[in-house]
Amino acid sequence: MANNAVLPVALQNKLMSAKNTSSGIFSATSFKYLRNLIFFLFLFRVTRKSFYTLRGNGVVGTLRNGYAYIRILFYSLFLRAPGVRGQVDKQVAETLTKLEAKLAPQTPGLIRYTGLPKQGWSPDQVRAELDKLAGMDHTKWEDGRVSGAVYHGGDELLELQTTAFGRFAVANPIHPDVFPGVRKMEAEVVAMVLALFNAPEGGAGVTTSGGTESILMACLSARQKAYVERRVTEPEMIIPETAHAAFNKACQYFGIKLHTVPCPAPNYQVHIPSVRRLINPNTVLLVGSAPNFPHGIVDEIPALSRLAVKYKIPLHVDCCLGSFVIAFLKRAGYPSPYEDQGGFDFRLPGVTSISVDTHKYGFAPKGNSVVLYRNRTMRAYQYFILPNWSGGVYASPSIAGSRPGALIAGCWTSLMAMGEAGYIDSCHQIIAAAKTLEQAIREHPTLSSALQVLGQPMVSVVAWTSKVPEVDIYDVADELSAKGWHLNALQSPAAMHVAFTVPTAAAVEKLVADLVTVVEQEKAKAEERRRQGQKVERKKGDAAALYGVAGSIPDKSIVNRLAEGFLDTLYLA
Ligand SMILES: *Cc1c(COP(=O)(O)O)cnc(C)c1O
């Protein structure tokens, strides 16, 4: 029998012995039926899976995925070959030693404390040491040369936040009866952000420790919803390739299969027909960014919403970065995404959850974000409840148990102190700066002939790439670093970006001037190389070295080792 081959041996044995004795409850023929039934169920599953894979990725895409898999397999074997392996190990070790020297320098005179002091320090001693720590040699964000990173709402706000911290330093919202003020503030923060993103009657949300947790919770809620309402046990999610890494993290943590959809030029928005093709009965969530981190591009949220409604699948819109800038575009007099098609938030019927980072453009202290849901049922899917715990009935809304009430107080303080007028004002500063840079890259003769803005940025991030071979974008990034800028290098496609904040907005003219200088230098260097032939060695900076290597090696194990080493470095005492 040909189909015996696919049945587990144990089952085959059972079937055979049943056939021989035929004295059980079942006769030999009914076992035959059972066997065929199991076989057809198995065949059905395989066929169904293959069908969705083929339809989702297309024939070419499936072949391409297979090829990529085989290529990586061979490359990783090559990296492990004798001779090659030692070389790789040596280079990884060298790079990590350099990294350690940079991030955790063994400066003479810098005392390391790796055990508790025998006697506690005096307040003066602690203060003096804190001053030293704050003053350690660092990249200066204060003069506006660091992209993103510091979302600063001004010194006065900082002082108010410090007051709020002091008042609520011991507060923990897990005890609402002990800290009723914190419970009230948290509920109000959620209500204010729900209103900003046009939540309908019945909209609900929670505060979290940051954008990543907000995204993790939205994915968990979607997974649970699909399990409870549709018994989906092999959940899948579809995200744009430009979506934040937190979605990959969620899939890894929560055992969700991830489909990543290309965001092709010239718009760099998620390719809607590809999203549609990947939808199948296991799909638990669609995702769009407004805007995404790499390119600052808002995906076509109305089209995603239509898919979500048609296939009855939840849609998460990641407004972590957009936060209080995208929400105030209209009121600040700028074009707001898809205003003619219902916008990008809960006004669209398919949007079921939105993540908003109050610790970005809400200027709340770090460790603050909000995840919003269309209704309370969806919020409840992220709750954790243990009714029979020996420690008592346990219920917590999100990942953490105990949470810092001080941070909630800091967030509430920021929202109340800024007010609508404050956010409209900061929106003006940030968007004006982004437009200034975008326009310079598109129109300045030096810049427009070498660089290309990616898509149509509408919010605070502007990304650009090089459109001529003589200007390597990673060299541009490294030269700007040498001038004290701290911008982001991006990969696939090779590009770089700046996320404007209030401090960086003030420095935009300087950025344009430095960019012009750097591009002129790069062009001159290319000219020099051309005249002298290829003899002149090109000196590679950090970005060029890392992304040059990362881009040329299909197997990411080396990049993984470097990244792991980087994380280890963070804990060098
Ligand atoms: C910053 C950001 C997040 C979340 O990041 P956290 O660092 O966890 O706050 C999510 N999505 C986008 C687009 C972001 O820019």
Coordinates of C-alpha atoms and ligand atoms in Angstrom, one line a residue:
M1 CA 0.0 0.0 0.0
A2 CA 1.6 3.2 -1.1
N3 CA -0.1 5.5 1.4
N4 CA 1.3 3.5 4.3
A5 CA 4.4 5.5 3.9
V6 CA 2.9 8.7 5.3
L7 CA 1.4 7.1 8.5
P8 CA 3.4 7.1 11.7
V9 CA 4.8 3.6 12.4
A10 CA 2.9 3.1 15.6
L11 CA -0.3 3.8 13.9
Q12 CA 0.6 1.4 11.1
N13 CA 1.3 -1.3 13.6
K14 CA -2.0 -0.8 15.3
L15 CA -3.8 -0.9 12.0
M16 CA -1.9 -4.1 11.0
S17 CA -2.6 -5.9 14.2
A18 CA -6.2 -4.9 14.1
K19 CA -6.4 -6.2 10.6
N20 CA -4.9 -9.5 11.7
T21 CA -7.1 -10.1 14.7
S22 CA -10.2 -8.2 13.6
S23 CA -11.6 -8.9 17.0
G24 CA -11.7 -5.3 18.3
I25 CA -14.5 -2.9 18.3
F26 CA -13.7 -2.1 14.7
S27 CA -13.6 -4.5 11.8
A28 CA -10.7 -4.5 9.3
T29 CA -12.7 -2.5 6.8
S30 CA -13.6 0.3 9.3
F31 CA -9.9 0.6 10.1
K32 CA -9.2 0.9 6.4
Y33 CA -11.7 3.8 6.3
L34 CA -10.1 5.4 9.3
R35 CA -6.7 5.0 7.8
N36 CA -7.9 6.6 4.5
L37 CA -9.6 9.4 6.4
I38 CA -6.5 10.3 8.4
F39 CA -4.5 10.2 5.2
F40 CA -6.9 12.5 3.4
L41 CA -6.9 14.9 6.3
F42 CA -3.2 15.0 6.2
L43 CA -3.2 15.5 2.5
F44 CA -5.8 18.3 2.9
R45 CA -3.6 20.1 5.4
V46 CA -0.5 19.9 3.2
T47 CA -2.4 21.0 0.1
R48 CA -4.1 23.9 1.9
K49 CA -0.8 25.1 3.3
S50 CA 1.0 24.8 -0.1
F51 CA -1.9 26.6 -1.7
Y52 CA -1.8 29.6 0.7
T53 CA 2.0 29.7 0.4
L54 CA 1.9 29.7 -3.3
R55 CA -0.9 32.2 -3.5
G56 CA 0.7 34.5 -0.9
N57 CA 4.1 34.6 -2.4
G58 CA 3.4 33.8 -6.0
V59 CA 5.3 31.1 -8.0
V60 CA 8.3 33.4 -8.5
G61 CA 8.3 34.5 -4.9
T62 CA 8.1 31.0 -3.6
L63 CA 11.0 30.0 -5.9
R64 CA 12.9 33.0 -4.8
N65 CA 12.4 32.2 -1.1
G66 CA 13.6 28.7 -1.7
Y67 CA 16.7 30.0 -3.5
A68 CA 17.4 32.5 -0.7
Y69 CA 17.1 29.7 1.8
I70 CA 19.5 27.4 -0.1
R71 CA 22.0 30.3 -0.6
I72 CA 22.1 31.1 3.1
L73 CA 22.5 27.4 3.9
F74 CA 25.5 27.1 1.7
Y75 CA 27.0 30.4 2.9
S76 CA 26.7 29.4 6.5
L77 CA 28.4 26.1 5.7
F78 CA 31.2 28.1 4.0
L79 CA 31.6 30.3 7.0
R80 CA 32.1 27.2 9.1
A81 CA 34.7 25.7 6.9
P82 CA 38.1 25.2 8.4
G83 CA 40.3 28.2 7.7
V84 CA 37.4 30.5 7.1
R85 CA 36.0 30.0 10.5
G86 CA 39.2 31.0 12.3
Q87 CA 39.4 34.2 10.2
V88 CA 35.8 35.1 10.9
D89 CA 36.2 34.5 14.7
K90 CA 39.3 36.7 14.7
Q91 CA 37.6 39.6 12.9
V92 CA 34.5 39.4 15.1
A93 CA 36.7 39.5 18.2
E94 CA 38.7 42.5 16.9
T95 CA 35.5 44.4 16.1
L96 CA 34.1 43.7 19.5
T97 CA 37.2 44.8 21.3
K98 CA 37.0 48.1 19.5
L99 CA 33.4 48.5 20.4
E100 CA 34.1 47.8 24.1
A101 CA 36.8 50.4 24.1
K102 CA 34.3 52.9 22.7
L103 CA 31.2 52.1 24.8
A104 CA 32.7 51.1 28.1
P105 CA 36.1 52.8 28.2
Q106 CA 38.5 51.9 30.9
T107 CA 39.4 55.6 31.5
P108 CA 42.1 56.0 34.2
G109 CA 40.6 57.6 37.3
L110 CA 37.1 56.2 36.6
I111 CA 36.3 54.0 39.6
R112 CA 34.1 51.0 38.9
Y113 CA 31.7 49.9 41.7
T114 CA 30.8 46.3 41.4
G115 CA 29.7 45.7 45.0
L116 CA 27.7 47.6 47.5
P117 CA 29.5 50.2 49.5
K118 CA 30.0 48.9 53.1
Q119 CA 28.4 52.1 54.5
G120 CA 25.9 54.0 52.4
W121 CA 27.2 57.1 50.8
S122 CA 26.2 60.6 52.1
P123 CA 23.8 62.5 50.0
D124 CA 26.5 64.9 48.9
Q125 CA 28.7 62.1 47.8
V126 CA 25.9 60.5 45.7
R127 CA 25.1 63.9 44.2
A128 CA 28.7 64.5 43.3
E129 CA 29.0 61.1 41.6
L130 CA 25.7 61.7 39.7
D131 CA 27.1 64.9 38.4
K132 CA 30.2 63.0 37.2
L133 CA 28.1 60.4 35.5
A134 CA 25.9 62.9 33.7
G135 CA 29.0 64.7 32.6
M136 CA 30.7 61.7 31.0
D137 CA 32.0 62.4 27.5
H138 CA 29.0 61.8 25.2
T139 CA 27.4 62.6 21.9
K140 CA 25.9 66.0 22.5
W141 CA 22.1 66.1 21.8
E142 CA 21.7 69.6 23.3
D143 CA 22.9 71.3 20.1
G144 CA 20.4 69.4 18.0
R145 CA 22.7 67.0 16.1
V146 CA 21.1 63.8 17.3
S147 CA 18.3 62.3 15.2
G148 CA 15.3 61.2 17.3
A149 CA 16.7 60.0 20.7
V150 CA 15.8 63.0 22.7
Y151 CA 12.2 64.2 22.4
H152 CA 12.6 67.3 24.5
G153 CA 9.7 69.5 25.5
G154 CA 11.8 72.3 27.1
D155 CA 13.5 72.9 30.4
E156 CA 10.4 74.1 32.1
L157 CA 8.6 70.9 31.3
L158 CA 11.6 68.9 32.5
E159 CA 11.4 70.6 35.8
L160 CA 7.7 69.9 36.1
Q161 CA 8.2 66.3 35.3
T162 CA 10.9 66.1 38.0
T163 CA 8.3 67.5 40.5
A164 CA 5.8 64.9 39.4
F165 CA 8.4 62.1 39.8
G166 CA 9.2 63.3 43.4
R167 CA 5.5 63.4 44.3
F168 CA 4.8 59.9 43.0
A169 CA 8.2 58.2 43.5
V170 CA 6.7 55.4 45.6
A171 CA 3.4 55.1 43.6
N172 CA 2.5 51.8 42.0
P173 CA -0.8 51.6 40.0
I174 CA -1.1 47.9 40.9
H175 CA -2.6 49.3 44.1
P176 CA -5.3 51.7 43.0
D177 CA -6.7 52.0 46.5
V178 CA -3.4 53.2 47.8
F179 CA -2.7 55.5 44.9
P180 CA -6.0 56.8 43.6
G181 CA -4.4 59.8 42.0
V182 CA -2.2 57.6 39.8
R183 CA -5.2 55.6 38.7
K184 CA -7.1 58.8 37.8
M185 CA -4.1 60.2 35.8
E186 CA -3.6 56.9 33.9
A187 CA -7.3 56.8 32.9
E188 CA -7.1 60.4 31.8
V189 CA -4.0 59.9 29.7
V190 CA -5.7 57.1 27.9
A191 CA -8.9 59.2 27.4
M192 CA -7.0 62.1 26.0
V193 CA -5.1 60.0 23.5
L194 CA -8.3 58.2 22.5
A195 CA -9.8 61.5 21.7
L196 CA -6.8 62.6 19.7
F197 CA -7.1 59.6 17.4
N198 CA -10.8 59.9 17.0
A199 CA -11.8 56.7 18.9
P200 CA -15.5 55.9 18.7
E201 CA -17.8 55.6 21.7
G202 CA -16.6 52.6 23.7
G203 CA -13.0 53.0 22.6
A204 CA -10.5 51.7 25.2
G205 CA -6.8 51.6 26.0
V206 CA -4.0 51.1 28.5
T207 CA -0.7 52.9 29.1
T208 CA 2.5 50.8 28.6
S209 CA 6.2 51.1 29.2
G210 CA 6.9 52.2 25.5
G211 CA 6.1 51.6 21.9
T212 CA 7.4 48.1 21.9
E213 CA 5.1 47.0 24.7
S214 CA 2.2 48.8 23.0
I215 CA 2.9 46.8 19.9
L216 CA 3.4 43.5 21.7
M217 CA 0.1 44.0 23.5
A218 CA -1.8 44.8 20.2
C219 CA -0.4 41.6 18.6
L220 CA -1.2 39.5 21.7
S221 CA -4.8 40.8 21.7
A222 CA -5.2 40.0 18.0
R223 CA -3.8 36.5 18.5
Q224 CA -6.1 35.8 21.5
K225 CA -9.1 37.3 19.7
A226 CA -8.5 34.9 16.8
Y227 CA -8.0 31.9 19.1
V228 CA -11.1 32.6 21.2
E229 CA -13.4 33.6 18.4
R230 CA -12.2 31.5 15.6
R231 CA -10.0 28.8 17.2
V232 CA -6.9 29.9 15.2
T233 CA -4.1 27.8 16.5
E234 CA -1.4 28.6 13.9
P235 CA -1.7 32.4 13.9
E236 CA -0.1 34.5 11.1
M237 CA 0.5 38.3 10.8
I238 CA 1.1 40.5 7.7
I239 CA 3.3 43.5 8.1
P240 CA 5.1 46.0 5.8
E241 CA 8.8 45.4 5.6
T242 CA 9.3 48.9 7.0
A243 CA 7.2 48.2 10.1
H244 CA 8.9 48.5 13.4
A245 CA 11.1 45.6 14.7
A246 CA 8.7 45.3 17.6
F247 CA 6.3 43.4 15.4
N248 CA 9.0 40.8 14.7
K249 CA 9.6 40.7 18.4
A250 CA 5.9 40.1 19.1
C251 CA 5.9 37.2 16.5
Q252 CA 8.9 35.7 18.1
Y253 CA 7.6 36.0 21.7
F254 CA 4.0 34.9 20.9
G255 CA 4.6 32.2 18.3
I256 CA 3.0 34.0 15.4
K257 CA 4.1 33.3 11.8
L258 CA 5.2 36.5 10.2
H259 CA 4.8 37.6 6.5
T260 CA 6.7 40.7 5.5
V261 CA 5.5 42.6 2.5
P262 CA 7.7 44.7 0.3
C263 CA 7.3 48.5 0.2
P264 CA 8.6 49.3 -3.3
A265 CA 9.8 52.5 -4.8
P266 CA 8.8 55.2 -5.6
N267 CA 6.2 55.4 -2.8
Y268 CA 7.8 53.1 -0.3
Q269 CA 4.3 52.2 1.0
V270 CA 3.3 48.6 1.7
H271 CA 2.2 46.8 -1.5
I272 CA -1.5 46.3 -1.0
P273 CA -2.1 43.5 -3.6
S274 CA 0.7 41.5 -1.9
V275 CA -1.0 42.0 1.5
R276 CA -4.3 40.8 0.0
R277 CA -2.7 37.7 -1.5
L278 CA -1.2 36.7 1.9
I279 CA -4.5 36.8 3.8
N280 CA -5.7 33.3 4.8
P281 CA -7.9 31.8 7.5
N282 CA -4.9 31.9 9.9
T283 CA -4.3 35.7 9.5
V284 CA -4.9 37.4 12.9
L285 CA -3.7 40.9 12.2
L286 CA -2.8 43.4 9.4
V287 CA -0.4 46.2 10.1
G288 CA 0.3 49.7 8.7
S289 CA 2.6 52.4 9.9
A290 CA 1.7 56.1 10.2
P291 CA 4.5 56.8 9.7
N292 CA 7.2 54.1 9.7
F293 CA 10.5 54.6 11.4
P294 CA 12.9 54.0 8.4
H295 CA 11.5 56.4 5.8
G296 CA 8.9 58.4 7.7
I297 CA 6.3 57.2 5.1
V298 CA 2.6 56.7 6.0
D299 CA 1.3 53.4 4.5
E300 CA -2.0 53.4 2.5
I301 CA -4.1 53.0 5.7
P302 CA -7.5 53.5 3.9
A303 CA -6.7 50.6 1.5
L304 CA -5.6 48.4 4.5
S305 CA -8.8 49.3 6.3
R306 CA -10.9 48.1 3.3
L307 CA -9.0 44.8 3.3
A308 CA -9.6 44.5 7.1
V309 CA -13.3 45.1 6.8
K310 CA -13.7 42.8 3.8
Y311 CA -11.9 39.9 5.4
K312 CA -12.9 40.7 9.0
I313 CA -9.4 40.9 10.2
P314 CA -8.1 43.4 12.8
L315 CA -5.8 46.2 11.6
H316 CA -3.2 47.8 13.8
V317 CA -1.9 51.3 12.9
D318 CA 1.5 52.0 14.4
C319 CA 1.4 55.7 15.3
C320 CA 4.2 55.3 17.8
L321 CA 6.5 57.7 16.0
G322 CA 3.7 59.9 14.5
S323 CA 2.2 60.3 17.9
F324 CA 1.4 63.9 18.7
V325 CA 2.8 65.3 15.5
I326 CA 0.6 63.3 13.1
A327 CA -2.4 63.9 15.3
F328 CA -1.9 67.7 15.1
L329 CA -0.9 68.1 11.4
K330 CA -4.4 69.3 10.4
R331 CA -4.7 71.7 13.2
A332 CA -1.2 73.1 12.5
G333 CA -2.3 73.8 8.9
Y334 CA -0.4 71.0 7.2
P335 CA -1.7 68.3 4.9
S336 CA -2.9 65.3 7.1
P337 CA -2.6 61.8 5.5
Y338 CA -5.6 60.6 3.5
E339 CA -7.9 63.4 4.9
D340 CA -10.1 62.9 1.8
Q341 CA -10.4 59.1 2.4
G342 CA -11.1 59.1 6.2
G343 CA -7.6 59.7 7.5
F344 CA -5.4 57.1 9.2
D345 CA -7.0 56.5 12.6
F346 CA -10.3 55.2 14.1
R347 CA -12.3 57.2 11.6
L348 CA -11.5 54.3 9.2
P349 CA -13.8 51.4 10.1
G350 CA -11.2 48.7 9.7
V351 CA -8.7 50.2 12.2
T352 CA -9.0 48.2 15.4
S353 CA -5.9 49.3 17.4
I354 CA -3.4 52.1 17.4
S355 CA -0.1 52.5 19.3
V356 CA 0.9 56.0 20.3
D357 CA 4.1 56.9 22.0
T358 CA 3.5 59.6 24.5
H359 CA 7.3 59.4 25.2
K360 CA 8.1 60.6 21.7
Y361 CA 6.3 63.7 20.4
G362 CA 4.1 63.8 23.5
F363 CA 7.3 64.8 25.4
A364 CA 6.5 62.5 28.3
P365 CA 9.4 61.0 30.1
K366 CA 10.8 57.8 28.6
G367 CA 8.9 54.7 29.6
N368 CA 5.5 56.0 28.4
S369 CA 3.2 54.8 25.6
V370 CA -0.5 54.1 25.0
V371 CA -2.2 51.3 23.1
L372 CA -5.7 52.0 22.0
Y373 CA -8.5 49.7 20.9
R374 CA -11.8 50.2 19.1
N375 CA -13.6 48.5 21.9
R376 CA -13.2 47.1 25.4
T377 CA -13.4 43.4 24.2
M378 CA -10.2 43.8 22.3
R379 CA -8.5 45.4 25.2
A380 CA -9.6 42.5 27.5
Y381 CA -7.8 40.1 25.2
Q382 CA -4.5 41.5 26.3
Y383 CA -5.4 41.3 30.0
F384 CA -3.7 38.6 32.2
I385 CA -5.9 37.0 34.9
L386 CA -5.1 34.2 37.3
P387 CA -8.2 33.5 39.3
N388 CA -6.8 30.7 41.4
W389 CA -3.3 31.9 42.4
S390 CA -2.3 31.1 46.0
G391 CA -1.3 34.7 46.3
G392 CA -4.9 35.8 45.7
V393 CA -6.9 36.6 42.5
Y394 CA -4.3 38.2 40.2
A395 CA -5.1 40.5 37.4
S396 CA -2.8 42.8 35.5
P397 CA -3.5 44.8 32.3
S398 CA -0.2 44.3 30.5
I399 CA 3.3 42.8 30.7
A400 CA 4.5 44.3 33.9
G401 CA 3.1 43.6 37.3
S402 CA 4.2 46.5 39.5
R403 CA 4.5 49.6 37.4
P404 CA 6.0 53.1 38.1
G405 CA 3.3 55.5 39.1
A406 CA 6.0 58.2 38.8
L407 CA 6.1 57.7 35.0
I408 CA 2.4 58.0 34.7
A409 CA 2.4 61.2 36.7
G410 CA 5.2 62.4 34.4
C411 CA 3.2 61.6 31.4
W412 CA 0.0 63.3 32.7
T413 CA 2.0 66.3 33.7
S414 CA 3.5 66.6 30.2
L415 CA 0.1 66.4 28.4
M416 CA -1.5 69.0 30.7
A417 CA 1.4 71.4 30.6
M418 CA 1.8 71.2 26.8
G419 CA -2.0 71.4 25.9
E420 CA -3.2 71.6 22.3
A421 CA -1.5 74.9 21.7
G422 CA 1.8 73.5 22.9
Y423 CA 1.6 70.5 20.6
I424 CA 0.5 72.6 17.6
D425 CA 3.5 74.8 18.2
S426 CA 6.0 71.9 18.3
C427 CA 4.3 70.3 15.3
H428 CA 5.0 73.6 13.4
Q429 CA 8.7 73.6 14.4
I430 CA 9.2 69.9 13.5
I431 CA 7.3 69.9 10.2
A432 CA 8.9 73.2 9.1
A433 CA 12.3 71.7 9.6
A434 CA 11.5 68.4 7.8
K435 CA 10.1 70.4 4.9
T436 CA 13.2 72.6 4.8
L437 CA 15.5 69.6 4.5
E438 CA 13.2 67.8 2.0
Q439 CA 13.1 70.9 -0.2
A440 CA 16.9 71.4 0.0
I441 CA 17.5 67.8 -1.1
R442 CA 15.0 68.1 -3.9
E443 CA 16.1 71.6 -5.1
H444 CA 19.6 72.5 -4.0
P445 CA 21.8 72.0 -7.1
T446 CA 24.5 70.0 -5.3
L447 CA 22.1 67.8 -3.3
S448 CA 19.4 67.3 -6.0
S449 CA 22.0 66.0 -8.5
A450 CA 23.3 63.3 -6.1
L451 CA 20.6 62.5 -3.5
Q452 CA 17.0 61.4 -3.7
V453 CA 14.3 61.7 -1.0
L454 CA 12.5 58.4 -0.4
G455 CA 8.8 58.7 -1.1
Q456 CA 6.6 61.6 0.2
P457 CA 7.5 62.2 3.9
M458 CA 4.5 63.8 5.7
V459 CA 5.6 63.8 9.3
S460 CA 8.9 64.2 11.1
V461 CA 11.3 61.8 9.4
V462 CA 13.0 62.5 6.1
A463 CA 15.0 59.7 4.5
W464 CA 17.3 59.9 1.4
T465 CA 19.5 57.8 -0.7
S466 CA 22.2 58.4 -3.3
K467 CA 21.2 58.2 -6.9
V468 CA 24.7 58.4 -8.3
P469 CA 27.4 55.7 -8.0
E470 CA 30.2 58.2 -7.0
V471 CA 28.4 59.2 -3.8
D472 CA 28.1 56.3 -1.4
I473 CA 25.3 57.0 1.1
Y474 CA 27.2 55.3 4.0
D475 CA 30.2 57.5 3.3
V476 CA 27.9 60.5 3.5
A477 CA 26.6 59.1 6.9
D478 CA 30.1 58.6 8.2
E479 CA 31.3 62.1 7.1
L480 CA 28.3 63.7 8.8
S481 CA 29.1 61.6 11.9
A482 CA 32.6 63.1 11.8
K483 CA 31.0 66.5 11.8
G484 CA 29.2 65.7 15.0
W485 CA 25.8 64.6 13.6
H486 CA 24.2 61.4 14.8
L487 CA 21.8 60.4 12.1
N488 CA 20.6 56.9 11.2
A489 CA 22.0 54.6 8.5
L490 CA 19.3 52.4 6.9
Q491 CA 19.5 49.2 4.8
S492 CA 17.7 47.7 1.9
P493 CA 17.7 50.1 0.3
A494 CA 20.9 51.8 1.5
A495 CA 19.8 55.1 2.8
M496 CA 19.9 57.4 5.8
H497 CA 17.4 59.5 7.7
V498 CA 16.9 62.1 10.3
A499 CA 14.0 62.2 12.7
F500 CA 13.4 65.8 13.6
T501 CA 12.7 66.7 17.2
V502 CA 12.5 70.2 18.7
P503 CA 16.3 70.4 19.3
T504 CA 17.2 69.1 15.8
A505 CA 14.6 71.3 14.2
A506 CA 16.5 74.3 15.4
A507 CA 19.7 73.0 13.7
V508 CA 18.2 72.2 10.3
E509 CA 20.0 75.0 8.4
K510 CA 23.3 73.8 9.7
L511 CA 22.4 70.2 8.7
V512 CA 21.6 71.3 5.1
A513 CA 24.9 73.2 5.0
D514 CA 26.9 70.3 6.3
L515 CA 25.2 67.9 3.9
V516 CA 26.1 70.1 0.9
T517 CA 29.7 70.2 2.1
V518 CA 29.9 66.5 2.5
V519 CA 28.3 65.7 -0.9
E520 CA 30.7 68.1 -2.6
Q521 CA 33.6 66.4 -0.8
E522 CA 32.4 63.0 -1.9
K523 CA 32.1 64.1 -5.5
A524 CA 35.6 65.6 -5.4
K525 CA 37.0 62.4 -3.9
A526 CA 35.3 60.3 -6.6
E527 CA 36.8 62.6 -9.2
E528 CA 40.2 62.2 -7.6
R529 CA 39.8 58.4 -7.7
R530 CA 38.8 58.5 -11.3
R531 CA 41.8 60.5 -12.3
Q532 CA 44.3 58.3 -10.4
G533 CA 42.6 55.0 -11.4
Q534 CA 41.4 52.7 -8.6
K535 CA 44.8 52.9 -6.8
V536 CA 43.5 55.2 -4.0
E537 CA 42.1 53.0 -1.2
R538 CA 38.7 54.1 0.0
K539 CA 38.7 54.5 3.7
K540 CA 35.6 53.0 5.2
G541 CA 33.8 54.6 8.2
D542 CA 31.7 52.7 10.7
A543 CA 28.4 52.8 8.8
A544 CA 30.1 51.9 5.5
A545 CA 32.0 49.1 7.1
L546 CA 29.0 47.6 9.0
Y547 CA 26.4 47.9 6.2
G548 CA 28.9 47.2 3.5
V549 CA 29.6 43.8 5.1
A550 CA 26.0 43.2 6.2
G551 CA 24.7 43.9 2.7
S552 CA 27.2 41.7 0.9
I553 CA 26.8 38.6 3.1
P554 CA 23.6 36.7 2.8
D555 CA 24.1 34.8 6.1
K556 CA 23.4 37.1 9.0
S557 CA 25.2 35.0 11.6
I558 CA 28.2 37.4 11.7
V559 CA 25.9 40.4 12.1
N560 CA 24.1 38.5 14.8
R561 CA 27.4 37.8 16.7
L562 CA 28.4 41.5 16.5
A563 CA 25.0 42.6 17.7
E564 CA 25.0 40.0 20.5
G565 CA 28.5 41.3 21.5
F566 CA 27.1 44.8 21.5
L567 CA 24.4 43.9 23.9
D568 CA 26.9 42.1 26.1
T569 CA 29.0 45.3 26.1
L570 CA 26.1 47.2 27.7
Y571 CA 26.6 45.1 30.8
L572 CA 30.3 45.5 31.3
A573 CA 30.6 46.9 34.8
Ligands
LIG1 C1 9.9 54.3 18.2 C2 8.9 53.5 17.4 C3 8.3 52.4 18.0 C4 8.4 51.8 19.4 O1 9.7 52.0 19.9 P1 10.0 52.1 21.5 O2 11.5 52.3 21.4 O3 9.7 50.7 22.1 O4 9.2 53.1 22.1 C5 7.4 51.7 17.2 N1 7.1 52.1 15.9 C6 7.7 53.1 15.4 C7 7.4 53.5 14.0 C8 8.7 53.8 16.1 O5 9.3 54.9 15.5

